Tab-separated table of C-alpha atoms in Angstrom:
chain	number	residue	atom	x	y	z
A	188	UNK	CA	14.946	-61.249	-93.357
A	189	UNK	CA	16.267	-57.864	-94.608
A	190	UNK	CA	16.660	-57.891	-98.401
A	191	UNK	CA	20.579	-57.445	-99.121
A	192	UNK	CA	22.132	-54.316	-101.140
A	193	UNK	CA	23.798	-54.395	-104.013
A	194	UNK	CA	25.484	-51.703	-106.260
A	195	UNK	CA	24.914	-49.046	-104.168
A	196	UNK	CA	27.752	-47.246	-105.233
A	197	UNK	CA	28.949	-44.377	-102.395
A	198	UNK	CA	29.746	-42.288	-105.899
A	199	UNK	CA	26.182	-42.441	-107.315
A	200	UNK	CA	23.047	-39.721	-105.766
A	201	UNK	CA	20.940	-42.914	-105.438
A	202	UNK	CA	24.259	-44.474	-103.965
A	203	UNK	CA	24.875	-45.115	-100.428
A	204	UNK	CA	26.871	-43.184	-97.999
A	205	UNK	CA	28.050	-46.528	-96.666
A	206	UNK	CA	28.218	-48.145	-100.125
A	207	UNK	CA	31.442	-49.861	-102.085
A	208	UNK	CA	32.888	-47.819	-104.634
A	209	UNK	CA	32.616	-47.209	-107.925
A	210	UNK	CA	36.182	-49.146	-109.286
A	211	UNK	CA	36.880	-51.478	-112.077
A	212	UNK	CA	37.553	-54.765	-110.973
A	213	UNK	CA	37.583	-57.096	-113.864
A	214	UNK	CA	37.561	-59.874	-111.263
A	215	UNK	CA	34.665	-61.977	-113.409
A	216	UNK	CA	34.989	-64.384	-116.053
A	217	UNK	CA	33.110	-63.781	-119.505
A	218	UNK	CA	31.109	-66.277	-118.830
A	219	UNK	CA	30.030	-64.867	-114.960
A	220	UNK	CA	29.465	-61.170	-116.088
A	221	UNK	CA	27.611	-62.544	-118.895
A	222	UNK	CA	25.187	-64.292	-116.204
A	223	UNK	CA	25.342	-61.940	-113.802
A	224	UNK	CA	24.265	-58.865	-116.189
A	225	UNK	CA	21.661	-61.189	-117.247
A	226	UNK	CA	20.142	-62.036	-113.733
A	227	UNK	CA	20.319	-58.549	-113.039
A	228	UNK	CA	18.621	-57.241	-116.065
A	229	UNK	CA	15.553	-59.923	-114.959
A	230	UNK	CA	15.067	-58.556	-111.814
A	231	UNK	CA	11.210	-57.551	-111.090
A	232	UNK	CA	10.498	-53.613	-110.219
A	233	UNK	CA	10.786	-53.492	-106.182
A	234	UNK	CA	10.185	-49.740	-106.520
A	235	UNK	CA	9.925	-47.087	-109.098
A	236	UNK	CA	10.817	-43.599	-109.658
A	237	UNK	CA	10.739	-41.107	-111.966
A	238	UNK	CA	14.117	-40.151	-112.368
A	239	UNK	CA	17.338	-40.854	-115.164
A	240	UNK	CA	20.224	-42.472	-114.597
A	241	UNK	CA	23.359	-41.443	-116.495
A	242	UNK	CA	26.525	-43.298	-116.495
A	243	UNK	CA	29.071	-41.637	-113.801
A	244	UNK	CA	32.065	-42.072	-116.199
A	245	UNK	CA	30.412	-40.919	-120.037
A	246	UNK	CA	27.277	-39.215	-118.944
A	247	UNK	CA	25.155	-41.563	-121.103
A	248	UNK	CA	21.727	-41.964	-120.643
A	249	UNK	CA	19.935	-45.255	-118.984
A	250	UNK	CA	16.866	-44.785	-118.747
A	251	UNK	CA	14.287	-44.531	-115.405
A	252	UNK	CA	15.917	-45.729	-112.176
A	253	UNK	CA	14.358	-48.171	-110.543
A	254	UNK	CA	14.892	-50.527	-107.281
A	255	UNK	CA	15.138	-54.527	-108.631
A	256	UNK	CA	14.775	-57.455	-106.468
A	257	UNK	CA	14.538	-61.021	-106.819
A	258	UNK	CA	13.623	-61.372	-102.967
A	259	UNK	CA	16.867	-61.774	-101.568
A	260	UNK	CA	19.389	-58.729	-103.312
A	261	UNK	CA	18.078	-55.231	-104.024
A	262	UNK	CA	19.857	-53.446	-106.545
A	263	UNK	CA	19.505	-50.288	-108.633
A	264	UNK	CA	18.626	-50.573	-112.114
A	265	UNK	CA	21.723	-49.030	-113.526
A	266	UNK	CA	23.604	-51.686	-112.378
A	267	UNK	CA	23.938	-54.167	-114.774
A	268	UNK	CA	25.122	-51.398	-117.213
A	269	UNK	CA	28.062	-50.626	-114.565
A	270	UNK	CA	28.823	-54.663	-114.404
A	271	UNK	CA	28.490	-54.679	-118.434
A	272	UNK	CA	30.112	-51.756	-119.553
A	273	UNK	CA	32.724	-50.715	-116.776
A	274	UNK	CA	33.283	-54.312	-114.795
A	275	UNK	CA	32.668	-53.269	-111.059
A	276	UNK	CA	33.588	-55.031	-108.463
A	277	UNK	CA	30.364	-57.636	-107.302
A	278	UNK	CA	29.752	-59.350	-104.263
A	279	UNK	CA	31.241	-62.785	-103.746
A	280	UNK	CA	28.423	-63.487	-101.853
A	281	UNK	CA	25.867	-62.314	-104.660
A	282	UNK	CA	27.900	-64.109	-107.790
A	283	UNK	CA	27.468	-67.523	-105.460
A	284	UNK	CA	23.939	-66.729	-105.547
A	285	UNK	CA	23.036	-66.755	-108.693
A	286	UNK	CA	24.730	-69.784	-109.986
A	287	UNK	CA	22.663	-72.122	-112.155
A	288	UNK	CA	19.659	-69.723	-110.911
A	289	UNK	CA	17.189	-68.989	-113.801
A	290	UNK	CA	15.856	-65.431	-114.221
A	291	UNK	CA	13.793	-63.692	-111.681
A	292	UNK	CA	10.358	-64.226	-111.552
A	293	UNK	CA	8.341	-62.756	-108.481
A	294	UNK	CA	4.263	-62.835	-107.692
A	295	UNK	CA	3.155	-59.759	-106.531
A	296	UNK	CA	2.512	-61.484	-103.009
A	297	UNK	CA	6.292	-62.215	-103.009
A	298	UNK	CA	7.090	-58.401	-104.545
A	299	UNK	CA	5.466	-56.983	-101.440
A	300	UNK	CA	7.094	-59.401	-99.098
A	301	UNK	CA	10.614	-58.267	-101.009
A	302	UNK	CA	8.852	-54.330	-99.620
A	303	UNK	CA	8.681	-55.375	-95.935
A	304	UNK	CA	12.376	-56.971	-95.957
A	305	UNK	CA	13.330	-53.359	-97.550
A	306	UNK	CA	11.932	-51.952	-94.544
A	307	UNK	CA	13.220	-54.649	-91.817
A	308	UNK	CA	15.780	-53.811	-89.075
A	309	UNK	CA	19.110	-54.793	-89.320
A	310	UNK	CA	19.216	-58.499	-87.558
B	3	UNK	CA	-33.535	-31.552	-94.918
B	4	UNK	CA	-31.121	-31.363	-97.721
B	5	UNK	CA	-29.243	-28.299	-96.461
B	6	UNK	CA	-28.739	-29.846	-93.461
B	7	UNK	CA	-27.483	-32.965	-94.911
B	8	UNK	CA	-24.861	-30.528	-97.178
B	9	UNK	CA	-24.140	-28.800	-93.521
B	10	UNK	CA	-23.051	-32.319	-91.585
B	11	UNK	CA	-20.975	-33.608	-95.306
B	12	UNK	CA	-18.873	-30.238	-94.791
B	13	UNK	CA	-18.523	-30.938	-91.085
B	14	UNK	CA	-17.696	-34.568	-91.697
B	15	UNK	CA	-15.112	-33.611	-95.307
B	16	UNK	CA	-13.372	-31.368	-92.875
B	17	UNK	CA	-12.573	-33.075	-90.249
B	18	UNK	CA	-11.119	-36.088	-92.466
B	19	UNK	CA	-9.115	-32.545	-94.200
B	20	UNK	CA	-7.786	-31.513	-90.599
B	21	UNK	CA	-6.464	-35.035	-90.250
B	22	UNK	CA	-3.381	-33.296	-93.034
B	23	UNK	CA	-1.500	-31.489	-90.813
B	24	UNK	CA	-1.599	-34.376	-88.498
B	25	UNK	CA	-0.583	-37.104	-90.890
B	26	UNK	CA	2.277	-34.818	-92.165
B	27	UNK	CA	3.668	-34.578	-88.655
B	28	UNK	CA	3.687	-38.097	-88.043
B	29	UNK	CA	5.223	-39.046	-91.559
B	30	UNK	CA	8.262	-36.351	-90.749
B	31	UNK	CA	8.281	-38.454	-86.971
B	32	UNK	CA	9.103	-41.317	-88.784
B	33	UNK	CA	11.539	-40.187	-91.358
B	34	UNK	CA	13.341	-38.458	-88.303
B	35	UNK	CA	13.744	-41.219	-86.372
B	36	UNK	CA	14.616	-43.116	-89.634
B	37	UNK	CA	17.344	-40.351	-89.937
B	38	UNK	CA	18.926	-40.392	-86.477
B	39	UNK	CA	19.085	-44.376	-86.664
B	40	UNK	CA	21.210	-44.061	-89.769
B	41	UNK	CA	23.410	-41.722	-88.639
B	42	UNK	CA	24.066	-43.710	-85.225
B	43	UNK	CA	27.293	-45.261	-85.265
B	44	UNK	CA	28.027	-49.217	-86.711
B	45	UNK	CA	28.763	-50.560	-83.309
B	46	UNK	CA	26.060	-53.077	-82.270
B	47	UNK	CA	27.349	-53.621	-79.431
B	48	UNK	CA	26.018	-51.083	-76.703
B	49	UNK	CA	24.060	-48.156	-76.502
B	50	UNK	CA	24.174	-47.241	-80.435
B	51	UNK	CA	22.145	-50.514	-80.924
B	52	UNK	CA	19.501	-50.102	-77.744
B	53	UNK	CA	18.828	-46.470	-79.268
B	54	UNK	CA	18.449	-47.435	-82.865
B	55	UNK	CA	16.054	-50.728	-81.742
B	56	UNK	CA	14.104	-47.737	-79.437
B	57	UNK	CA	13.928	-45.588	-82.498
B	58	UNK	CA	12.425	-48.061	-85.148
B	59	UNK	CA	9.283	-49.133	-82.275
B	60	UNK	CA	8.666	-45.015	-82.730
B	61	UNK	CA	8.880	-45.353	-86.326
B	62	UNK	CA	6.583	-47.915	-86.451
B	63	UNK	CA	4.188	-46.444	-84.162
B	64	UNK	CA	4.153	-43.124	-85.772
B	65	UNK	CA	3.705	-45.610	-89.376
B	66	UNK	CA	0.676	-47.267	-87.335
B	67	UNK	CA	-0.818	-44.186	-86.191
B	68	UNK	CA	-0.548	-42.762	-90.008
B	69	UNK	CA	-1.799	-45.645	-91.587
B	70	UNK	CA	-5.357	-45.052	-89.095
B	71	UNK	CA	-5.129	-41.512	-89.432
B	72	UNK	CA	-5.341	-42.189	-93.718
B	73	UNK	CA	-8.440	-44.603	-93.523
B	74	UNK	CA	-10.090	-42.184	-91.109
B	75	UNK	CA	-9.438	-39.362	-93.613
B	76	UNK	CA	-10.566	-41.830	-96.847
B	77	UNK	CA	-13.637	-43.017	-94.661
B	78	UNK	CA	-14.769	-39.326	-93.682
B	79	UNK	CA	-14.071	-37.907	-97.134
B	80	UNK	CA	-16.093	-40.972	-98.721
B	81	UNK	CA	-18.758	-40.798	-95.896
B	82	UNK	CA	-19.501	-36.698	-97.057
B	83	UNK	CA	-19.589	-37.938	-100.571
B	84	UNK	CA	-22.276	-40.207	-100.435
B	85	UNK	CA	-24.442	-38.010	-98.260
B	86	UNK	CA	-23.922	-35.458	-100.886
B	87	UNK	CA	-24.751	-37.784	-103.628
B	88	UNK	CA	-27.895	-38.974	-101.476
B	89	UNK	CA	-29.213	-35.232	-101.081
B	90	UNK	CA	-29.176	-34.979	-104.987
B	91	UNK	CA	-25.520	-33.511	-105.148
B	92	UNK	CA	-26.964	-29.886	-104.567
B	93	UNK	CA	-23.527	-29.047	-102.763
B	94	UNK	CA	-21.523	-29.918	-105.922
B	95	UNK	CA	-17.725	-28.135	-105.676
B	96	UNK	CA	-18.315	-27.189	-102.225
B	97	UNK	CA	-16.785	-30.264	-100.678
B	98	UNK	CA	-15.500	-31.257	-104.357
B	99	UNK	CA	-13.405	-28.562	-104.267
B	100	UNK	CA	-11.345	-28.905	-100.936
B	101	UNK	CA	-12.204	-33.022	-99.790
B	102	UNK	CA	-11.420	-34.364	-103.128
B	103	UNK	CA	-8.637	-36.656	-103.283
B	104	UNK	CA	-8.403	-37.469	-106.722
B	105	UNK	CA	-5.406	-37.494	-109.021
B	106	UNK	CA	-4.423	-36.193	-112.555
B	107	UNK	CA	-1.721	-37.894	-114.663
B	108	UNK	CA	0.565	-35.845	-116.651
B	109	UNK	CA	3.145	-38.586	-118.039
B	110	UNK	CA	2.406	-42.423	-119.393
B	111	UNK	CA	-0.024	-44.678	-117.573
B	112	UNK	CA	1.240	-47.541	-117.765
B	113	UNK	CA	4.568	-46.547	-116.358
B	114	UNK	CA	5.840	-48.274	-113.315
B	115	UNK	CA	5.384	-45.290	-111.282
B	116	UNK	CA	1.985	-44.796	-112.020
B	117	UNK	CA	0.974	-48.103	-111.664
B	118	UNK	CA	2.793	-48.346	-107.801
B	119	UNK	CA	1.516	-44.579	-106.947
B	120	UNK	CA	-2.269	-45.415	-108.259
B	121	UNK	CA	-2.122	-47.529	-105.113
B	122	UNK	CA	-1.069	-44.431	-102.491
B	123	UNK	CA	-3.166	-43.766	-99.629
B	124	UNK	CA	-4.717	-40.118	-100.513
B	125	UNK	CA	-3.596	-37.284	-98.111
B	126	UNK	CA	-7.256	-35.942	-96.903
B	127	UNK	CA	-7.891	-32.817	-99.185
B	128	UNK	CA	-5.378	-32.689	-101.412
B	129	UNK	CA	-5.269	-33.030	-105.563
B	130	UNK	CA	-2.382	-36.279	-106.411
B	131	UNK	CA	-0.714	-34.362	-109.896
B	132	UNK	CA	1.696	-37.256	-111.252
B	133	UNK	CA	4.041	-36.058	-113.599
B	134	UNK	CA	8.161	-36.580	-114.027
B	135	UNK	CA	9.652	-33.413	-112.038
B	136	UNK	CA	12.935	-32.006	-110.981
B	137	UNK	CA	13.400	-29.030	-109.157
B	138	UNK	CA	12.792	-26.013	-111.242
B	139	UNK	CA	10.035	-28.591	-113.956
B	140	UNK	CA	8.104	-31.127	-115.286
B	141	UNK	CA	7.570	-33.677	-117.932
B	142	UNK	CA	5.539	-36.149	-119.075
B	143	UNK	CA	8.701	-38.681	-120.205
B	144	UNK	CA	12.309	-38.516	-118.857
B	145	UNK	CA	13.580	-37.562	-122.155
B	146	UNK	CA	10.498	-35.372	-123.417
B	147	UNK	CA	10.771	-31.611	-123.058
B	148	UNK	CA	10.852	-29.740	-119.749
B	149	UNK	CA	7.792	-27.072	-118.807
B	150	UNK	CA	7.719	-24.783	-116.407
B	151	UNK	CA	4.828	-24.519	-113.309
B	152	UNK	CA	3.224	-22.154	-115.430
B	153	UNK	CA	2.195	-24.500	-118.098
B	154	UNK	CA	1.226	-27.262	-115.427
B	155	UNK	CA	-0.977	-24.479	-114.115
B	156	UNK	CA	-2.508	-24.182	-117.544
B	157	UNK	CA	-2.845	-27.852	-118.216
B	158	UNK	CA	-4.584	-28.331	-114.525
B	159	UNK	CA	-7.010	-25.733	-115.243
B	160	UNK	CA	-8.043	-27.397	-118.483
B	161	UNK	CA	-7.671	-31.114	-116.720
B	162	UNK	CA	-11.488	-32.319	-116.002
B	163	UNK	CA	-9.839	-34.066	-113.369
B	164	UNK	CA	-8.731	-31.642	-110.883
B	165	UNK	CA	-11.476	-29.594	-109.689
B	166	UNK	CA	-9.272	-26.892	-107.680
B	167	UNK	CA	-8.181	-27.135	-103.830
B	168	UNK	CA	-4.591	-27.821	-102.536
B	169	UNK	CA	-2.230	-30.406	-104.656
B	170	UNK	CA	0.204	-33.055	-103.887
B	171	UNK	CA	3.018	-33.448	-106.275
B	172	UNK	CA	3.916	-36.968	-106.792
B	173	UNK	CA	7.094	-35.431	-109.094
B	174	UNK	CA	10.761	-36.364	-108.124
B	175	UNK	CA	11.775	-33.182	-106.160
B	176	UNK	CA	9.704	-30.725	-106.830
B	177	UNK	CA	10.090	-29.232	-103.323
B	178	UNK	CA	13.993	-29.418	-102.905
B	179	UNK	CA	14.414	-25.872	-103.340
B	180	UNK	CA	12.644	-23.029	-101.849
B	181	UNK	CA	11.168	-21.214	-105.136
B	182	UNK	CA	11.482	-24.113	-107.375
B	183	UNK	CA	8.899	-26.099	-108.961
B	184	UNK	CA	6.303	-26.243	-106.098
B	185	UNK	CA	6.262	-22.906	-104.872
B	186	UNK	CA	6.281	-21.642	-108.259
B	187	UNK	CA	2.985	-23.935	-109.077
B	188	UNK	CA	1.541	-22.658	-105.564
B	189	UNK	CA	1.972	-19.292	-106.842
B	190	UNK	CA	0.588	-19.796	-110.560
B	191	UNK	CA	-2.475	-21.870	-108.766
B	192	UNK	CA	-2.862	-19.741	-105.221
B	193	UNK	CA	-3.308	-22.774	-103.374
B	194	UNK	CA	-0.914	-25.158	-101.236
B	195	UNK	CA	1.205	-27.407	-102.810
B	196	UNK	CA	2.796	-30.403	-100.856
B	197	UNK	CA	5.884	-31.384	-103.114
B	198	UNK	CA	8.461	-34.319	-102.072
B	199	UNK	CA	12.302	-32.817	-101.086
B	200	UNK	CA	14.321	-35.487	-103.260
B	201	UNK	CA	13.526	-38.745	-105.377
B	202	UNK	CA	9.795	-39.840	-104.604
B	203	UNK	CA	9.916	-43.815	-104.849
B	204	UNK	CA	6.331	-45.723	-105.169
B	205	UNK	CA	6.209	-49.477	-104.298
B	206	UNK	CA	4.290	-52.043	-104.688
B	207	UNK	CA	1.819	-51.640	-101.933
B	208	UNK	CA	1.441	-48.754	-102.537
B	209	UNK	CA	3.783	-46.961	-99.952
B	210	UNK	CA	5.783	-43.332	-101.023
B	211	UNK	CA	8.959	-42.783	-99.934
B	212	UNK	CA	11.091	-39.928	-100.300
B	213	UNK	CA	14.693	-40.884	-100.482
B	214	UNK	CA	17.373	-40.129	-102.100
B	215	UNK	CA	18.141	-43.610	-103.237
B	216	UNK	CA	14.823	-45.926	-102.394
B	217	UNK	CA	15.618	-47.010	-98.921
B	218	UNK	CA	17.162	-43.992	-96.330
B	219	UNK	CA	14.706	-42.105	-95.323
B	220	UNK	CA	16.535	-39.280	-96.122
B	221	UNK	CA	13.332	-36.911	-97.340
B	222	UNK	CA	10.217	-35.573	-97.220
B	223	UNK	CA	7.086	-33.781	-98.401
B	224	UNK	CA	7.332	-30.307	-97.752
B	225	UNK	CA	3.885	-27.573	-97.691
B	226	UNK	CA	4.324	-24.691	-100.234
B	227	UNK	CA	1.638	-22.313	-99.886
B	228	UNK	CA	0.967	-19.465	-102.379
B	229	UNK	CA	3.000	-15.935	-101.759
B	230	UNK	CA	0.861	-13.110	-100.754
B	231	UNK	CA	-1.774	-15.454	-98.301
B	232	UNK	CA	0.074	-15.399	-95.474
């Protein structure tokens, strides 16, 4: 099954042309951004490149983008700073998900698999 | 008997090299046909979804065909290396120089990056230089200062690692513009650079992708070859 996107903001260069924008929401509890920044954050390297990400709003740095996973979602790495620090607008589908889930941990076998469903046609 | 041993591992290290050109070709197939599917319309329902389901088969061919194409070039280029090696390594640099598909590493090793791009299939005669890159530079660190193709000339020369012969930048757009970064180190070095258009991603398996945001195929390597050759 093809991995599902996430935070692919249309606004961002690594965002997608297709992708939800950018916007404050504020639609989470405490409590849910708190989990969801942390889920996010655990995500395991799906792939890695070699360039910054800066904030689109304050220009600050984050550090080397990278594509997370947890087998299911895709996401860029950047996002849980945009969830943490500006509240954007998440997936309903995606906060579901990660109820009562712990922290992702992937084998490489399963990292690999996460590649294919990257790379899988649209069902 | 030696000489003629040296004579069949050039014969053999450039035919795996002349499988290059060919692997290029089929790499920009697939990111074309990658392309065109994207830009299709949403609609499912008709002819948009027949052309995009046509469209991925060729995409997956053309990946089939490149994967064969890469363990042909790994197998020829290993296959002239250990006939060298068994005639006593009297040909040294001469199929060193040109079948080598080693790498140098010009930022941390035990950066993601690294680590996923260590695992790359080798394009047949040409150099892997990893190092952070943008379109006019390079670095060794995100943060860490910017140098020009002029000093990654200078620390190539000096690298025991690269022996000469054509280079493939595995640097985050490098090749984007037309006298940036890779034409610039094609010039400083006189030989070809291959350089990737936009944001090179490595994976897990190994697999490169140019892309402007991991997924779209949206880019590619592009061939830089030194001003004044032809």
């Amino acid at each position: 099954m093809k991995l599902r996107r996430l935070g692919f903001f249309v606004e961002l260069a690594h965002g997608d042309p297709h992708g939800p924008s950018l916007r404050k929401s504020g639609h989470l509890s405490p409590d849910e951004k708190a989990a969801a920044v942390r889920y996010l954050r655990s995500g395991a390297v799906l792939a890695a490149s070699q360039v910054s990400a800066n904030d689109h709003f304050t220009g600050e740095a984050l550090g080397t983008l990278n594509l997370l996973t947890d087998g299911t979602w895709v996401w860029p790495s950047d996002l849980p700073h945009y969830v943490e620090a500006h509240d954007v607008w998440l997936e309903p589908d995606f906060l579901s998900w990660i109820v009562n889930r712990a922290d992702v941990r992937l084998t490489p076998e399963e990292l690999v698999a996460a590649e294919d469903a990257l790379f899988a046609p649209e069902a | 008997m030696g000489s003629q041993l040296e004579e069949l591992a050039k014969a053999i290290a450039q035919v795996g090299q002349q499988s290059g050109p060919a692997q290029q070709a089929l790499a920009s197939t697939q990111q074309k046909a990658g392309q065109i599917s994207v830009s299709l319309p949403d609609d499912e329902s008709g002819w948009a979804r027949a052309i995009r389901t046509d469209l991925y088969a060729a995409a997956q061919a053309a990946k089939d065909a490149l994967g064969a194409l890469e363990e042909f070039g790994k197998t020829s280029d290993a296959f002239a290396r250990r006939l060298v090696d068994g005639a006593g390594g009297g040909m040294g640099g001469a199929v060193g120089k040109h079948a080598s598909s080693g790498r140098t590493i010009i930022m941390e090793p035990n950066d993601p990056f690294v680590t996923n791009a260590d695992k790359a299939s080798p394009a047949p005669g040409f150099h892997d230089v990893v190092a952070h890159g943008d379109a006019t530079s390079f670095a060794t660190t995100p943060s860490g200062a910017a140098f020009d193709a002029q000093e990654m000339a200078r620390r190539l020369r000096a690298s025991s690692t690269y022996q000469g012969g054509p280079i493939r930048l595995l640097s985050c757009s490098t090749g984007s513009t037309p006298n940036g970064a890779a034409q610039q180190l094609a010039d400083a070095l006189g030989v070809d650079v291959l350089a990737p258009t936009d944001t090179l991603w490595a994976f897990p398996s190994g697999r490169l992708l140019v892309s402007s945001n991991g997924y779209l195929p949206n880019g590619g390597f592009k061939l830089f070859k030194p001003k004044g050759n032809g």
